[in-house]
Coordinates of C-alpha atoms in Angstrom, one line a residue:
Chain A
M70 CA 0.0 0.0 0.0
T71 CA 1.3 3.5 -0.8
L72 CA 1.4 5.1 2.6
S73 CA 2.2 8.7 3.0
R74 CA 5.4 9.7 4.7
S75 CA 3.5 10.9 7.7
A76 CA 1.4 7.7 8.0
R77 CA 4.6 5.6 7.9
W78 CA 6.1 7.7 10.7
L79 CA 2.9 7.5 12.8
L80 CA 3.0 3.7 12.5
R81 CA 6.7 3.6 13.3
G82 CA 5.9 5.7 16.4
A83 CA 3.0 3.5 17.4
M84 CA 5.3 0.4 17.1
A85 CA 8.0 2.2 19.2
L86 CA 5.5 3.2 21.9
G87 CA 4.0 -0.3 21.9
L88 CA 7.4 -1.9 22.5
A89 CA 8.2 0.7 25.2
F90 CA 4.9 -0.2 26.9
I91 CA 5.8 -3.9 26.7
Y92 CA 9.4 -3.5 28.0
L93 CA 9.5 -0.6 30.4
P94 CA 7.8 -2.5 33.3
L95 CA 10.2 -5.4 32.9
T96 CA 13.2 -3.0 32.8
I97 CA 12.0 -1.4 36.0
V98 CA 11.9 -4.7 37.8
L99 CA 15.5 -5.5 36.6
L100 CA 16.7 -2.1 37.8
N101 CA 14.8 -2.4 41.1
S102 CA 16.7 -5.7 41.9
F103 CA 19.7 -3.4 42.5
N104 CA 17.7 -0.7 44.3
A105 CA 19.2 -0.2 47.8
D106 CA 16.0 1.2 49.1
R107 CA 13.8 -1.4 50.8
T108 CA 10.5 0.2 49.7
F109 CA 11.7 0.7 46.1
A110 CA 11.5 4.4 46.3
W111 CA 12.0 5.9 42.9
P112 CA 14.5 7.0 41.6
P113 CA 16.7 4.7 43.5
P114 CA 18.8 6.6 46.1
R115 CA 21.7 4.0 46.0
W116 CA 22.5 0.8 44.2
T117 CA 23.4 -2.6 45.7
T118 CA 23.9 -6.2 44.7
G119 CA 23.0 -7.4 48.3
W120 CA 19.5 -8.6 47.4
W121 CA 20.9 -11.0 44.8
A122 CA 23.1 -12.6 47.5
R123 CA 20.2 -12.8 49.9
A124 CA 17.9 -14.4 47.2
W125 CA 20.5 -17.0 46.4
E126 CA 20.5 -18.2 50.0
N127 CA 16.7 -18.3 50.2
A128 CA 15.7 -22.0 50.8
G129 CA 12.0 -21.4 50.1
A130 CA 12.6 -20.1 46.6
R131 CA 15.0 -22.8 45.7
E132 CA 12.7 -25.5 46.9
A133 CA 9.8 -24.0 45.0
L134 CA 11.9 -23.9 41.9
W135 CA 12.6 -27.6 42.2
T136 CA 9.0 -28.4 42.7
S137 CA 8.1 -26.4 39.5
V138 CA 10.7 -28.2 37.5
Q139 CA 9.3 -31.6 38.6
A140 CA 5.7 -30.5 37.9
G141 CA 6.8 -29.2 34.5
L142 CA 8.7 -32.3 33.5
G143 CA 5.8 -34.6 34.6
A144 CA 3.2 -32.6 32.8
T145 CA 5.4 -32.2 29.7
A146 CA 5.9 -36.0 29.5
I147 CA 2.2 -36.7 29.7
A148 CA 1.3 -33.9 27.3
L149 CA 3.9 -35.2 24.8
L150 CA 2.4 -38.6 24.8
L151 CA -1.3 -37.7 24.8
G152 CA -0.9 -34.8 22.4
T153 CA 1.0 -36.9 19.8
L154 CA -1.5 -39.7 20.0
V155 CA -4.5 -37.3 19.4
A156 CA -2.7 -35.5 16.6
F157 CA -2.1 -38.8 14.8
A158 CA -5.7 -39.9 15.2
V159 CA -7.1 -36.6 14.0
Q160 CA -4.7 -36.2 11.1
R161 CA -4.6 -39.7 9.8
Y162 CA -8.1 -41.0 10.3
R163 CA -11.7 -39.8 9.5
F164 CA -14.0 -40.9 12.2
F165 CA -17.2 -39.9 13.9
G166 CA -16.7 -37.2 16.5
R167 CA -13.3 -36.1 15.0
Q168 CA -14.3 -32.4 15.4
A169 CA -15.4 -33.0 18.9
V170 CA -12.1 -34.6 19.8
S171 CA -10.2 -31.6 18.5
L172 CA -12.5 -29.3 20.4
L173 CA -12.1 -31.3 23.6
V174 CA -8.3 -30.9 23.4
V175 CA -8.6 -27.1 23.1
L176 CA -11.3 -26.8 25.8
P177 CA -9.1 -26.9 28.9
I178 CA -7.2 -23.8 27.7
A179 CA -10.2 -22.1 26.2
L180 CA -12.2 -22.1 29.4
P181 CA -11.0 -19.6 32.2
G182 CA -8.3 -21.1 34.3
I183 CA -10.4 -20.9 37.5
V184 CA -13.0 -23.2 35.9
T185 CA -10.5 -25.9 35.0
G186 CA -9.0 -25.4 38.5
I187 CA -12.1 -25.8 40.5
A188 CA -13.5 -28.5 38.2
L189 CA -10.3 -30.6 39.0
D190 CA -10.5 -29.7 42.7
T191 CA -14.1 -30.7 42.9
A192 CA -13.3 -34.0 41.1
F193 CA -10.3 -34.7 43.4
R194 CA -12.5 -34.0 46.5
S195 CA -15.5 -35.9 45.6
V196 CA -14.0 -38.8 43.6
L197 CA -10.4 -39.4 44.8
A198 CA -10.7 -38.3 48.4
P199 CA -13.1 -41.1 49.4
L200 CA -10.6 -43.6 47.8
G201 CA -8.0 -42.2 50.2
I202 CA -5.9 -40.4 47.5
G203 CA -5.2 -36.9 48.6
K204 CA -3.9 -33.9 46.6
G205 CA -0.1 -33.5 46.2
L206 CA 2.4 -33.0 43.5
F207 CA 0.6 -35.7 41.6
S208 CA -2.6 -33.7 41.3
V209 CA -0.7 -30.6 40.1
I210 CA 0.9 -32.7 37.3
V211 CA -2.6 -34.0 36.3
G212 CA -4.0 -30.5 36.2
H213 CA -1.1 -29.1 34.2
A214 CA -1.0 -32.0 31.7
T215 CA -4.7 -31.5 31.0
F216 CA -4.1 -28.0 29.6
C217 CA -0.6 -28.7 28.1
V218 CA -1.9 -31.4 25.7
V219 CA -3.2 -28.8 23.3
V220 CA 0.2 -27.2 22.6
V221 CA 1.9 -30.5 21.8
Y222 CA -1.2 -31.4 19.7
N223 CA -1.0 -28.2 17.7
N224 CA 2.6 -28.6 16.9
V225 CA 2.5 -32.2 16.0
L226 CA -0.7 -31.8 14.0
A227 CA 0.8 -28.9 12.0
R228 CA 3.9 -31.0 11.2
L229 CA 1.9 -34.1 10.2
R230 CA -0.3 -31.9 7.9
R231 CA 2.7 -30.5 6.1
S232 CA 4.7 -33.8 5.8
G233 CA 1.8 -35.9 4.6
G234 CA 1.7 -39.7 4.5
N235 CA 3.9 -40.3 1.5
L236 CA 7.1 -41.0 3.4
Q237 CA 5.4 -43.5 5.6
E238 CA 3.9 -45.3 2.5
A239 CA 7.3 -45.3 0.8
S240 CA 8.8 -46.8 3.9
A241 CA 6.2 -49.5 4.1
D242 CA 6.6 -50.2 0.3
L243 CA 10.4 -50.7 0.9
G244 CA 9.6 -53.4 3.5
A245 CA 9.8 -51.6 6.8
D246 CA 7.4 -52.8 9.5
G247 CA 5.4 -50.3 11.6
W248 CA 8.0 -49.9 14.3
Q249 CA 10.8 -49.4 11.8
T250 CA 8.8 -46.8 9.9
F251 CA 8.1 -45.0 13.1
R252 CA 11.7 -45.2 14.3
Y253 CA 13.4 -44.2 11.1
V254 CA 10.8 -42.1 9.2
T255 CA 8.0 -40.7 11.3
F256 CA 9.9 -39.8 14.5
P257 CA 12.7 -37.9 12.7
V258 CA 10.1 -35.9 10.9
L259 CA 8.3 -35.1 14.1
R260 CA 11.4 -34.5 16.4
S261 CA 11.6 -30.7 16.2
A262 CA 7.8 -30.3 16.4
L263 CA 7.9 -32.5 19.6
L264 CA 10.8 -30.5 21.1
A265 CA 8.9 -27.2 20.4
G266 CA 5.7 -28.6 21.8
G267 CA 7.5 -30.0 24.8
L268 CA 9.2 -26.6 25.4
L269 CA 5.9 -24.8 25.2
A270 CA 4.2 -27.3 27.5
F271 CA 7.0 -26.9 30.0
G272 CA 6.8 -23.1 29.8
L273 CA 3.0 -23.2 30.3
S274 CA 3.3 -25.4 33.3
F275 CA 6.2 -23.5 34.8
D276 CA 4.2 -20.3 34.7
E277 CA 0.8 -21.6 35.8
I278 CA -0.7 -20.4 39.0
I279 CA -4.5 -20.6 38.9
V280 CA -5.0 -24.3 38.3
T281 CA -2.0 -25.0 40.6
T282 CA -3.7 -23.1 43.4
F283 CA -6.6 -25.5 43.3
T284 CA -4.8 -28.8 42.6
A285 CA -1.7 -28.5 44.9
G286 CA -1.8 -30.5 48.0
P287 CA -0.8 -29.0 51.4
G288 CA 2.9 -28.2 51.4
V289 CA 3.3 -28.3 47.6
Q290 CA 4.6 -25.0 46.5
T291 CA 5.5 -24.2 42.9
L292 CA 7.5 -21.1 42.1
P293 CA 4.5 -19.0 41.1
I294 CA 2.7 -20.1 44.3
W295 CA 5.7 -19.2 46.4
I296 CA 6.1 -15.8 44.7
F297 CA 2.3 -15.0 45.1
S298 CA 2.3 -16.0 48.8
N299 CA 5.3 -13.8 49.5
L300 CA 4.2 -10.9 47.3
F301 CA 2.3 -9.1 50.0
R302 CA 5.0 -9.4 52.7
P303 CA 7.0 -6.1 52.7
N304 CA 10.2 -7.7 54.1
Q305 CA 10.3 -10.3 51.3
A306 CA 10.0 -7.7 48.6
P307 CA 13.7 -7.5 47.7
V308 CA 14.0 -11.3 47.4
I309 CA 10.8 -11.5 45.2
N310 CA 12.2 -8.7 43.1
V311 CA 15.4 -10.7 42.4
V312 CA 13.5 -13.8 41.6
A313 CA 11.3 -11.8 39.2
A314 CA 14.4 -10.4 37.6
V315 CA 15.9 -13.8 37.2
L316 CA 12.7 -15.1 35.5
I317 CA 12.7 -12.1 33.1
V318 CA 16.3 -12.8 32.1
A319 CA 15.6 -16.6 31.8
S320 CA 12.6 -16.0 29.4
V321 CA 15.2 -15.3 26.7
V322 CA 16.3 -19.0 26.8
P323 CA 13.0 -20.6 25.6
I324 CA 12.4 -18.0 23.0
Y325 CA 15.9 -18.6 21.6
L326 CA 15.3 -22.4 21.5
A327 CA 11.7 -22.0 20.1
Q328 CA 13.0 -19.8 17.3
R329 CA 15.4 -22.4 16.3
L330 CA 13.0 -25.3 16.6
S331 CA 9.6 -24.1 15.6
D332 CA 8.8 -23.3 12.0
T333 CA 5.8 -21.1 12.7
A334 CA 6.5 -17.4 13.0
S335 CA 4.9 -17.2 16.4
G336 CA 7.2 -19.7 17.9
G337 CA 4.2 -21.8 18.4
R338 CA 3.1 -20.0 21.6
L339 CA -0.3 -19.5 20.2
Chain B
M1439 CA -0.2 -54.1 2.2
A1440 CA 3.4 -54.3 1.2
S1441 CA 4.6 -55.2 4.7
S1442 CA 2.5 -58.4 4.7
T1443 CA 3.7 -59.7 1.4
L1444 CA 7.4 -59.0 1.8
D1445 CA 9.0 -61.4 4.2
R1446 CA 12.5 -60.1 4.0
P1447 CA 13.4 -58.3 7.2
A1448 CA 15.6 -55.2 6.7
G1449 CA 18.0 -56.4 9.3
G1450 CA 18.2 -58.7 12.4
G1451 CA 17.0 -62.2 12.8
S1452 CA 13.6 -63.1 11.4
A1453 CA 12.8 -65.0 14.6
V1454 CA 12.8 -61.7 16.5
R1455 CA 11.2 -59.7 13.7
G1456 CA 8.4 -62.3 13.0
P1457 CA 5.8 -61.4 15.7
V1458 CA 6.5 -57.7 15.4
R1459 CA 6.1 -57.9 11.6
R1460 CA 2.9 -60.0 11.9
L1461 CA 1.5 -57.6 14.4
S1462 CA 2.3 -54.6 12.3
A1463 CA 0.8 -56.3 9.2
W1464 CA -2.4 -57.1 11.2
L1465 CA -2.6 -53.5 12.4
H1466 CA -2.1 -52.3 8.9
R1467 CA -5.2 -54.1 7.9
H1468 CA -7.3 -53.0 10.9
A1469 CA -7.5 -49.2 10.8
G1470 CA -10.2 -49.2 13.4
V1471 CA -8.0 -51.0 15.9
R1472 CA -5.1 -48.6 15.2
L1473 CA -7.5 -45.7 15.7
A1474 CA -8.8 -47.1 19.0
A1475 CA -5.2 -47.7 20.2
L1476 CA -4.3 -44.1 19.4
L1477 CA -7.3 -42.5 21.0
A1478 CA -7.8 -44.8 24.1
A1479 CA -5.3 -43.0 26.4
P1480 CA -6.0 -39.4 25.4
L1481 CA -9.7 -39.8 25.4
F1482 CA -9.6 -41.6 28.8
W1483 CA -7.7 -38.7 30.2
L1484 CA -9.7 -35.8 28.6
V1485 CA -13.1 -37.4 29.0
V1486 CA -12.6 -38.9 32.5
A1487 CA -10.2 -36.4 34.1
Y1488 CA -11.5 -33.3 32.4
L1489 CA -15.0 -33.6 31.2
G1490 CA -15.8 -35.8 34.2
A1491 CA -14.4 -33.0 36.4
L1492 CA -16.5 -30.4 34.6
A1493 CA -19.6 -32.5 34.9
V1494 CA -19.0 -33.0 38.7
L1495 CA -18.6 -29.2 39.0
F1496 CA -21.8 -28.4 37.2
V1497 CA -23.8 -31.0 39.2
S1498 CA -22.4 -29.7 42.4
A1499 CA -23.5 -26.2 41.5
L1500 CA -27.0 -27.6 42.2
W1501 CA -26.1 -28.7 45.7
T1502 CA -26.2 -26.5 48.8
V1503 CA -24.2 -26.2 52.0
N1504 CA -26.0 -26.7 55.3
G1505 CA -25.6 -23.3 57.1
F1506 CA -25.1 -24.9 60.6
T1507 CA -22.9 -27.9 59.9
G1508 CA -21.1 -26.7 56.9
E1509 CA -21.8 -30.1 55.2
V1510 CA -22.7 -30.3 51.6
V1511 CA -26.3 -31.3 51.0
R1512 CA -26.5 -33.4 47.8
E1513 CA -30.0 -32.5 46.8
P1514 CA -30.5 -30.8 43.5
T1515 CA -31.9 -27.3 43.9
L1516 CA -31.7 -24.0 41.9
D1517 CA -31.1 -22.0 45.1
N1518 CA -27.5 -21.0 44.2
F1519 CA -28.6 -19.7 40.9
R1520 CA -31.6 -17.9 42.3
T1521 CA -29.3 -16.1 44.8
I1522 CA -26.9 -15.1 42.0
V1523 CA -29.7 -13.8 39.8
T1524 CA -31.6 -11.9 42.5
D1525 CA -28.8 -10.7 44.7
E1526 CA -27.6 -7.2 43.5
V1527 CA -24.0 -7.9 44.6
Y1528 CA -23.5 -10.8 42.2
R1529 CA -25.1 -9.1 39.3
T1530 CA -22.9 -6.0 39.8
V1531 CA -19.7 -8.1 40.0
A1532 CA -20.7 -10.3 36.9
L1533 CA -21.4 -7.1 34.9
R1534 CA -18.1 -5.6 36.1
S1535 CA -16.2 -8.7 35.1
V1536 CA -17.7 -8.7 31.6
G1537 CA -17.0 -5.0 31.4
V1538 CA -13.3 -5.4 32.3
A1539 CA -12.9 -8.3 29.8
A1540 CA -14.6 -6.1 27.1
A1541 CA -12.5 -3.1 27.9
V1542 CA -9.3 -5.1 27.9
T1543 CA -10.2 -6.6 24.5
V1544 CA -10.9 -3.1 23.0
I1545 CA -7.7 -1.6 24.4
D1546 CA -5.7 -4.5 23.1
T1547 CA -7.2 -4.3 19.7
L1548 CA -6.5 -0.6 19.5
I1549 CA -2.9 -1.0 20.5
A1550 CA -2.3 -4.2 18.4
L1551 CA -3.7 -3.0 15.1
P1552 CA -1.1 -0.3 14.3
M1553 CA 1.7 -2.5 15.7
A1554 CA 0.7 -5.6 13.7
F1555 CA 0.2 -3.5 10.6
Y1556 CA 3.7 -2.0 11.0
M1557 CA 5.3 -5.3 11.5
A1558 CA 3.5 -7.0 8.5
K1559 CA 3.4 -4.2 5.9
V1560 CA 5.9 -1.4 6.8
A1561 CA 8.9 -3.0 8.5
R1562 CA 11.6 -4.4 6.3
P1563 CA 11.2 -8.2 5.9
R1564 CA 14.5 -8.9 7.7
H1565 CA 13.4 -6.8 10.7
R1566 CA 10.1 -8.7 10.8
R1567 CA 11.4 -11.8 12.5
W1568 CA 13.0 -9.7 15.2
L1569 CA 9.9 -7.7 15.9
V1570 CA 8.0 -11.1 16.3
V1571 CA 10.6 -12.2 18.7
A1572 CA 10.3 -8.9 20.6
I1573 CA 6.5 -9.4 20.9
L1574 CA 6.9 -13.1 21.9
T1575 CA 9.6 -12.8 24.5
P1576 CA 7.4 -11.3 27.2
L1577 CA 5.0 -14.2 26.8
W1578 CA 7.7 -16.4 28.3
A1579 CA 8.3 -14.0 31.2
S1580 CA 6.2 -15.2 34.1
Y1581 CA 2.6 -13.9 34.3
L1582 CA 3.1 -13.1 38.0
V1583 CA 6.4 -11.3 37.3
K1584 CA 4.6 -9.0 34.8
A1585 CA 1.7 -8.3 37.2
Y1586 CA 4.3 -7.8 40.0
A1587 CA 6.2 -5.3 37.7
W1588 CA 3.0 -3.2 37.5
R1589 CA 2.5 -3.4 41.2
V1590 CA 6.0 -1.9 41.6
L1591 CA 5.3 0.7 38.9
L1592 CA 2.0 1.8 40.4
A1593 CA 3.1 1.6 44.1
N1594 CA 2.8 4.7 46.3
G1595 CA 6.1 6.5 45.7
G1596 CA 6.9 4.2 42.7
P1597 CA 8.1 5.2 39.2
V1598 CA 4.6 6.2 38.0
D1599 CA 4.0 8.4 41.0
W1600 CA 7.4 10.0 40.4
L1601 CA 6.4 10.7 36.8
F1602 CA 3.3 12.4 38.0
G1603 CA 5.2 14.5 40.5
G1604 CA 5.5 12.8 43.8
P1605 CA 4.0 10.1 46.1
G1606 CA 0.2 9.6 45.9
S1607 CA -0.2 11.7 42.7
G1608 CA -0.3 8.8 40.3
P1609 CA -3.4 6.7 39.6
G1610 CA -2.5 3.9 42.1
Y1611 CA -4.2 0.6 42.4
G1612 CA -7.9 0.0 41.5
L1613 CA -10.2 -1.0 38.7
G1614 CA -8.3 1.2 36.2
A1615 CA -5.1 -0.4 37.1
T1616 CA -6.7 -3.9 36.7
V1617 CA -7.8 -3.1 33.2
L1618 CA -4.4 -1.6 32.3
V1619 CA -2.4 -4.6 33.6
L1620 CA -4.8 -7.2 32.1
A1621 CA -4.4 -5.3 28.7
Y1622 CA -0.7 -5.4 29.2
L1623 CA -0.6 -9.1 30.0
W1624 CA -2.7 -10.3 27.0
L1625 CA -1.5 -7.8 24.4
P1626 CA 0.7 -10.3 22.5
Y1627 CA -2.2 -12.6 22.2
M1628 CA -3.9 -9.9 20.1
I1629 CA -0.9 -8.7 18.2
L1630 CA 0.2 -12.2 16.9
P1631 CA -3.1 -13.4 15.2
I1632 CA -3.5 -10.0 13.6
Y1633 CA 0.1 -10.0 12.3
A1634 CA -0.4 -13.5 11.0
G1635 CA -3.6 -12.5 9.2
L1636 CA -2.0 -9.4 7.7
E1637 CA 1.1 -11.3 6.6
R1638 CA -1.2 -13.6 4.5
L1639 CA -2.7 -10.5 2.8
P1640 CA -0.7 -10.1 -0.5
D1641 CA 0.8 -6.6 -0.9
S1642 CA -0.5 -6.7 -4.5
L1643 CA -4.0 -6.4 -3.2
L1644 CA -3.1 -3.2 -1.4
E1645 CA -1.4 -1.9 -4.5
A1646 CA -4.3 -2.8 -6.7
S1647 CA -6.6 -0.9 -4.4
A1648 CA -4.4 2.1 -4.6
D1649 CA -4.0 1.9 -8.4
L1650 CA -7.8 1.9 -8.6
G1651 CA -7.8 5.2 -6.9
A1652 CA -8.6 4.3 -3.3
R1653 CA -7.0 6.4 -0.6
A1654 CA -5.4 4.8 2.4
G1655 CA -8.5 5.0 4.5
R1656 CA -10.7 3.4 1.9
T1657 CA -8.2 0.6 1.3
F1658 CA -8.1 0.0 5.0
R1659 CA -11.9 -0.3 5.2
K1660 CA -12.4 -2.4 2.1
V1661 CA -9.3 -4.5 1.8
V1662 CA -7.5 -4.7 5.2
L1663 CA -10.4 -4.8 7.5
P1664 CA -12.1 -7.9 6.0
V1665 CA -8.8 -9.8 6.6
V1666 CA -8.2 -8.4 10.0
V1667 CA -11.7 -9.0 11.5
P1668 CA -11.4 -12.8 11.9
S1669 CA -7.8 -12.3 13.4
V1670 CA -9.1 -9.8 15.8
I1671 CA -11.9 -12.2 16.8
A1672 CA -9.3 -15.0 17.3
G1673 CA -7.3 -12.7 19.4
S1674 CA -10.3 -11.5 21.4
V1675 CA -11.1 -15.1 22.4
F1676 CA -7.9 -15.1 24.3
T1677 CA -8.1 -11.6 25.7
F1678 CA -11.7 -12.0 26.7
S1679 CA -11.4 -15.4 28.2
L1680 CA -8.2 -14.8 30.0
S1681 CA -9.5 -11.6 31.5
L1682 CA -12.9 -13.1 32.5
G1683 CA -11.4 -15.8 34.7
D1684 CA -8.6 -13.8 36.2
Y1685 CA -8.5 -13.2 40.0
I1686 CA -4.7 -12.9 40.5
T1687 CA -4.1 -9.6 38.8
V1688 CA -7.0 -8.0 40.5
Q1689 CA -5.6 -9.0 43.9
I1690 CA -2.2 -7.6 43.0
V1691 CA -3.1 -4.2 41.5
G1692 CA -6.9 -4.0 41.9
G1693 CA -7.0 -2.7 45.5
K1694 CA -10.5 -3.6 46.8
T1695 CA -11.9 -4.4 43.3
Q1696 CA -13.9 -7.7 43.1
L1697 CA -14.4 -9.8 39.9
I1698 CA -16.1 -13.1 39.4
G1699 CA -12.9 -14.9 39.9
N1700 CA -12.4 -13.4 43.4
L1701 CA -15.9 -14.4 44.5
V1702 CA -15.3 -18.0 43.3
Y1703 CA -12.0 -18.1 45.2
V1704 CA -13.4 -16.7 48.4
N1705 CA -16.3 -19.2 48.2
I1706 CA -14.0 -22.1 47.9
G1707 CA -11.5 -20.9 50.5
A1708 CA -12.8 -18.7 53.3
A1709 CA -16.5 -19.3 52.9
N1710 CA -16.0 -23.0 52.2
N1711 CA -19.1 -23.1 50.0
L1712 CA -18.0 -25.2 47.0
P1713 CA -21.5 -25.6 45.5
F1714 CA -22.0 -21.8 45.4
A1715 CA -18.5 -21.3 44.0
A1716 CA -19.4 -23.8 41.3
A1717 CA -22.6 -22.0 40.5
L1718 CA -20.6 -18.7 40.2
A1719 CA -18.0 -20.4 38.0
T1720 CA -20.7 -21.4 35.5
I1721 CA -21.2 -17.7 34.7
P1722 CA -17.9 -17.3 32.9
V1723 CA -18.3 -20.7 31.2
L1724 CA -21.8 -19.8 29.8
I1725 CA -20.5 -16.3 28.7
M1726 CA -17.5 -18.0 26.9
I1727 CA -19.7 -20.7 25.3
G1728 CA -22.0 -17.9 24.1
Y1729 CA -19.1 -15.9 22.8
L1730 CA -17.6 -18.9 21.0
V1731 CA -20.9 -19.9 19.4
A1732 CA -21.4 -16.2 18.3
V1733 CA -17.9 -16.0 16.7
R1734 CA -17.9 -19.5 15.2
R1735 CA -19.7 -18.3 12.1
S1736 CA -16.9 -15.8 11.3
G1737 CA -14.5 -18.7 10.8
A1738 CA -12.1 -17.1 13.3
L1739 CA -11.8 -20.3 15.3
E1740 CA -9.9 -22.0 12.6
E1741 CA -7.1 -19.5 13.3
L1742 CA -6.7 -20.4 17.0

């Protein structure tokens, strides 16, 4: 489109303002982790690295981080398995209720998190509790896996659509059995889609707080839950700030990996 | 077919390969069995763990809690829904929640449109990839961290107050802050679908429109808008749904503001009235289902 000079400059300005809107709050958190003032008065009177040392020694934060990693890995493993299975079924077969199945996969993430959370909580209370199974890390993993399936499903489905079934047929024609075809043909085609989907699933799980609130057993604290429960305590604020700064810096890692793995422009996060 | 007629294994002893090969040949002939094997575990999980849970939730919305003992009375009644509909408080909160979700969606659309248009049509192609990365990166920064960042920004004596000229002179926490922070949180979910939609729109269409004498405004209305509307709807499913269920952000920056999510949370925790919480939780579900049904005709859901 032939845009006038001023229209181009307006759009460029809007883009710059938008990016500033997105990044300024994050920058402030990074700067504040060096702010020597306890109440984060602005502009900072002095700078310090003391909070970083204190955060490093914080046992609660480290324990919560480890719980989050465990929950993320568990949920990712289940999501990889279930998501891949559904993607194969939906892509390779035509069956009654196929649309319903793909809707069912999307539903846990389409409904508000609090609904998924209390639905699972109600189910745990009224179905599992009478059997003597209480909530714990296990129930967190179940909750997370339920909404993580969709991201693996989307990635694998997109890859299957693009690759088609010709390679598999060629493999079968050349005498490979089902396992060999999967091992030498299908899996290598899917590998990067699985990695991207797994990364996304882990990221979703690692960041989740609402479903976690409702599915975590007593004493199970993931990192978001730990942050949230310490957010309103003034004397914990500097430590929270450092943890927040670390998480902001760490968010560059998955985006770098996703850019290398995923072939969609969005990095597959949508 | 081929695998059943060829009896020459590619490698390894045929004694080991035999059963595997026979099984794989048998499976090859029975598509229904293969399909069942693929779907059994995921459907078990999603139908039993998830749909089952949703069903239990909606059934329990019909139960009540005995006011004296605190025990759940498992007799179906519409009392909870009657309270929600007749009580002024719940109506106000429900309307406020929908209002917040709608405001967030509108704000995000207004911010996202020029940004996505710049990314897709004005920026140089080699810059595009980096702009997409710049929009995506904050999605990986924790939700809580971003809400927390705004708590720090809007704090009494914080950076925003400093901008406005001293402690207490900024907007502070409240309903406005909640809308602002939710709009901030979900902005990438609106930018990315619009960008994807615009990227698919060939530049030649825009040039043709200009060649035929249309000014920028008319080209936007007649060529760009029809492409953008389904993308905006796809994005709005995210911004609307995510805002509607939120109760964390409003606790962090909302001051005393209450949304549906808070009421659900309070009824599960402090009030220990799970049936009533379940009844409240059906409100966002019904609104979302209504919304999805309404937008389904636009074809936007294919873009999710």
